[in-house]
């Protein structure tokens, strides 16, 4: 059965979230004077990422709301019982530095261009539409997608099958006619595969073991240049897998 549409994750799939987060937090910590006599930059960045991952897990599990996970990231990182207003202000200052570092991965536009005539496109993110809609506009790719769905508004998040099925429904297609491309081997890769979509896991840095996604997991690629070949698109952009 042919694949008619591609649904995309955003952060660390289209948008280089990790690099922007690191650069933004590095500048923010310096501006806040939090590196003076404290932890090294790398220690602070590692702690921020660890806290971010933990609070995202709480949000995905329904233990806190979107704004709550942001506030708790700040409180845990600083080790202070800040008010909501204080936590929001600190996070907003960080966001200004973070947004200054926003960029797409270099293989994104070539991939979208190669697939524009052969496939429809949508987005499914575990974030908030308020954040991701603006991000896609700033990055200049918002108009590439027919639908943009986010967990905060859907009320369900990946890897739940209902999240992936909501994206398929927005396109009016059954899951087996839709591909999903994401960077996380479990949340994106296994989640999409078990929901019945053609699952494509992009592992750009090759940091995960070859069997990380398991037997029912997705196609594993190292660059979006490999995607058209997997989708069977009639294009010269496709490249052989870097993982063999």
PDB file of N, CA, C and O in Angstrom, residues 3 5-9 13 120-125 145 147 149 163-164 167-168 171 178-182 197-198 200:
ATOM      1  N   UNK A   3       2.191   5.152   0.497  1.00  0.00           N
ATOM      2  CA  UNK A   3       2.155   6.157   1.550  1.00  0.00           C
ATOM      3  C   UNK A   3       1.794   7.494   0.914  1.00  0.00           C
ATOM      4  O   UNK A   3       2.474   7.957  -0.010  1.00  0.00           O
ATOM      5  N   UNK A   5       1.003  10.436   2.842  1.00  0.00           N
ATOM      6  CA  UNK A   5       1.297  11.618   3.656  1.00  0.00           C
ATOM      7  C   UNK A   5       2.395  11.315   4.659  1.00  0.00           C
ATOM      8  O   UNK A   5       2.595  10.162   5.071  1.00  0.00           O
ATOM      9  N   UNK A   6       3.085  12.369   5.046  1.00  0.00           N
ATOM     10  CA  UNK A   6       4.115  12.278   6.076  1.00  0.00           C
ATOM     11  C   UNK A   6       3.723  13.200   7.221  1.00  0.00           C
ATOM     12  O   UNK A   6       3.436  14.385   7.010  1.00  0.00           O
ATOM     13  N   UNK A   7       3.696  12.656   8.426  1.00  0.00           N
ATOM     14  CA  UNK A   7       3.482  13.452   9.634  1.00  0.00           C
ATOM     15  C   UNK A   7       4.829  13.569  10.334  1.00  0.00           C
ATOM     16  O   UNK A   7       5.531  12.573  10.500  1.00  0.00           O
ATOM     17  N   UNK A   8       5.151  14.768  10.729  1.00  0.00           N
ATOM     18  CA  UNK A   8       6.486  15.058  11.262  1.00  0.00           C
ATOM     19  C   UNK A   8       6.436  15.444  12.742  1.00  0.00           C
ATOM     20  O   UNK A   8       5.558  16.201  13.167  1.00  0.00           O
ATOM     21  N   UNK A   9       7.408  14.990  13.492  1.00  0.00           N
ATOM     22  CA  UNK A   9       7.738  15.570  14.786  1.00  0.00           C
ATOM     23  C   UNK A   9       8.474  16.885  14.491  1.00  0.00           C
ATOM     24  O   UNK A   9       8.947  17.093  13.367  1.00  0.00           O
ATOM     25  N   UNK A  13      13.798  16.921  15.168  1.00  0.00           N
ATOM     26  CA  UNK A  13      13.526  16.236  13.900  1.00  0.00           C
ATOM     27  C   UNK A  13      13.627  17.248  12.760  1.00  0.00           C
ATOM     28  O   UNK A  13      14.450  17.107  11.866  1.00  0.00           O
ATOM     29  N   UNK A 120       1.507  14.551   1.010  1.00  0.00           N
ATOM     30  CA  UNK A 120       0.945  15.591   1.866  1.00  0.00           C
ATOM     31  C   UNK A 120       1.727  15.593   3.180  1.00  0.00           C
ATOM     32  O   UNK A 120       2.371  14.606   3.539  1.00  0.00           O
ATOM     33  N   UNK A 121       1.645  16.719   3.920  1.00  0.00           N
ATOM     34  CA  UNK A 121       2.468  16.850   5.116  1.00  0.00           C
ATOM     35  C   UNK A 121       1.682  17.462   6.272  1.00  0.00           C
ATOM     36  O   UNK A 121       0.861  18.357   6.088  1.00  0.00           O
ATOM     37  N   UNK A 122       1.975  16.974   7.472  1.00  0.00           N
ATOM     38  CA  UNK A 122       1.367  17.494   8.701  1.00  0.00           C
ATOM     39  C   UNK A 122       2.382  17.366   9.825  1.00  0.00           C
ATOM     40  O   UNK A 122       3.458  16.779   9.652  1.00  0.00           O
ATOM     41  N   UNK A 123       2.038  17.908  10.970  1.00  0.00           N
ATOM     42  CA  UNK A 123       2.913  17.888  12.139  1.00  0.00           C
ATOM     43  C   UNK A 123       2.156  17.333  13.333  1.00  0.00           C
ATOM     44  O   UNK A 123       0.974  17.649  13.542  1.00  0.00           O
ATOM     45  N   UNK A 124       2.834  16.514  14.134  1.00  0.00           N
ATOM     46  CA  UNK A 124       2.306  16.047  15.416  1.00  0.00           C
ATOM     47  C   UNK A 124       3.412  16.185  16.444  1.00  0.00           C
ATOM     48  O   UNK A 124       4.456  15.553  16.329  1.00  0.00           O
ATOM     49  N   UNK A 125       3.191  17.030  17.450  1.00  0.00           N
ATOM     50  CA  UNK A 125       4.201  17.328  18.461  1.00  0.00           C
ATOM     51  C   UNK A 125       3.632  17.135  19.862  1.00  0.00           C
ATOM     52  O   UNK A 125       2.442  17.359  20.087  1.00  0.00           O
ATOM     53  N   UNK A 145       2.712  22.621   5.854  1.00  0.00           N
ATOM     54  CA  UNK A 145       1.930  21.589   6.529  1.00  0.00           C
ATOM     55  C   UNK A 145       0.433  21.890   6.494  1.00  0.00           C
ATOM     56  O   UNK A 145       0.007  22.997   6.790  1.00  0.00           O
ATOM     57  N   UNK A 147      -1.823  20.388   8.443  1.00  0.00           N
ATOM     58  CA  UNK A 147      -2.355  20.343   9.805  1.00  0.00           C
ATOM     59  C   UNK A 147      -1.204  20.348  10.795  1.00  0.00           C
ATOM     60  O   UNK A 147      -0.154  19.749  10.542  1.00  0.00           O
ATOM     61  N   UNK A 149      -0.807  19.552  14.819  1.00  0.00           N
ATOM     62  CA  UNK A 149      -1.468  19.049  16.021  1.00  0.00           C
ATOM     63  C   UNK A 149      -0.462  18.944  17.154  1.00  0.00           C
ATOM     64  O   UNK A 149       0.678  18.499  16.957  1.00  0.00           O
ATOM     65  N   UNK A 163      -2.896   9.688  19.711  1.00  0.00           N
ATOM     66  CA  UNK A 163      -2.250  10.898  19.209  1.00  0.00           C
ATOM     67  C   UNK A 163      -1.926  10.750  17.722  1.00  0.00           C
ATOM     68  O   UNK A 163      -2.205  11.643  16.910  1.00  0.00           O
ATOM     69  N   UNK A 164      -1.340   9.622  17.359  1.00  0.00           N
ATOM     70  CA  UNK A 164      -1.008   9.379  15.951  1.00  0.00           C
ATOM     71  C   UNK A 164      -2.273   9.267  15.088  1.00  0.00           C
ATOM     72  O   UNK A 164      -2.322   9.770  13.965  1.00  0.00           O
ATOM     73  N   UNK A 167      -3.711  12.578  14.079  1.00  0.00           N
ATOM     74  CA  UNK A 167      -3.036  13.183  12.926  1.00  0.00           C
ATOM     75  C   UNK A 167      -3.540  12.563  11.623  1.00  0.00           C
ATOM     76  O   UNK A 167      -3.755  13.269  10.631  1.00  0.00           O
ATOM     77  N   UNK A 168      -3.730  11.253  11.640  1.00  0.00           N
ATOM     78  CA  UNK A 168      -4.259  10.578  10.439  1.00  0.00           C
ATOM     79  C   UNK A 168      -5.665  11.071  10.119  1.00  0.00           C
ATOM     80  O   UNK A 168      -6.005  11.317   8.950  1.00  0.00           O
ATOM     81  N   UNK A 171      -5.851  14.310   8.367  1.00  0.00           N
ATOM     82  CA  UNK A 171      -5.526  14.202   6.950  1.00  0.00           C
ATOM     83  C   UNK A 171      -6.571  13.403   6.174  1.00  0.00           C
ATOM     84  O   UNK A 171      -6.517  13.334   4.937  1.00  0.00           O
ATOM     85  N   UNK A 178      -0.004   6.480   6.027  1.00  0.00           N
ATOM     86  CA  UNK A 178       0.706   7.641   6.590  1.00  0.00           C
ATOM     87  C   UNK A 178       2.045   7.209   7.179  1.00  0.00           C
ATOM     88  O   UNK A 178       2.134   6.172   7.847  1.00  0.00           O
ATOM     89  N   UNK A 179       3.067   8.004   6.939  1.00  0.00           N
ATOM     90  CA  UNK A 179       4.373   7.788   7.566  1.00  0.00           C
ATOM     91  C   UNK A 179       4.552   8.806   8.684  1.00  0.00           C
ATOM     92  O   UNK A 179       4.046   9.932   8.600  1.00  0.00           O
ATOM     93  N   UNK A 180       5.264   8.408   9.727  1.00  0.00           N
ATOM     94  CA  UNK A 180       5.604   9.348  10.797  1.00  0.00           C
ATOM     95  C   UNK A 180       7.108   9.396  10.937  1.00  0.00           C
ATOM     96  O   UNK A 180       7.774   8.351  10.993  1.00  0.00           O
ATOM     97  N   UNK A 181       7.663  10.609  11.035  1.00  0.00           N
ATOM     98  CA  UNK A 181       9.102  10.804  11.171  1.00  0.00           C
ATOM     99  C   UNK A 181       9.388  11.522  12.482  1.00  0.00           C
ATOM    100  O   UNK A 181       8.879  12.626  12.720  1.00  0.00           O
ATOM    101  N   UNK A 182      10.184  10.899  13.346  1.00  0.00           N
ATOM    102  CA  UNK A 182      10.524  11.503  14.634  1.00  0.00           C
ATOM    103  C   UNK A 182      11.873  11.031  15.128  1.00  0.00           C
ATOM    104  O   UNK A 182      12.439  10.062  14.603  1.00  0.00           O
ATOM    105  N   UNK A 197       1.257   3.160  11.707  1.00  0.00           N
ATOM    106  CA  UNK A 197       1.829   4.020  10.683  1.00  0.00           C
ATOM    107  C   UNK A 197       3.161   3.431  10.204  1.00  0.00           C
ATOM    108  O   UNK A 197       3.773   2.610  10.892  1.00  0.00           O
ATOM    109  N   UNK A 198       3.604   3.857   9.026  1.00  0.00           N
ATOM    110  CA  UNK A 198       4.963   3.553   8.602  1.00  0.00           C
ATOM    111  C   UNK A 198       5.872   4.458   9.438  1.00  0.00           C
ATOM    112  O   UNK A 198       5.838   5.683   9.296  1.00  0.00           O
ATOM    113  N   UNK A 200       9.351   6.044  10.819  1.00  0.00           N
ATOM    114  CA  UNK A 200      10.724   6.347  10.430  1.00  0.00           C
ATOM    115  C   UNK A 200      11.388   7.094  11.580  1.00  0.00           C
ATOM    116  O   UNK A 200      10.965   8.191  11.944  1.00  0.00           O
TER     117      UNK A 200
END
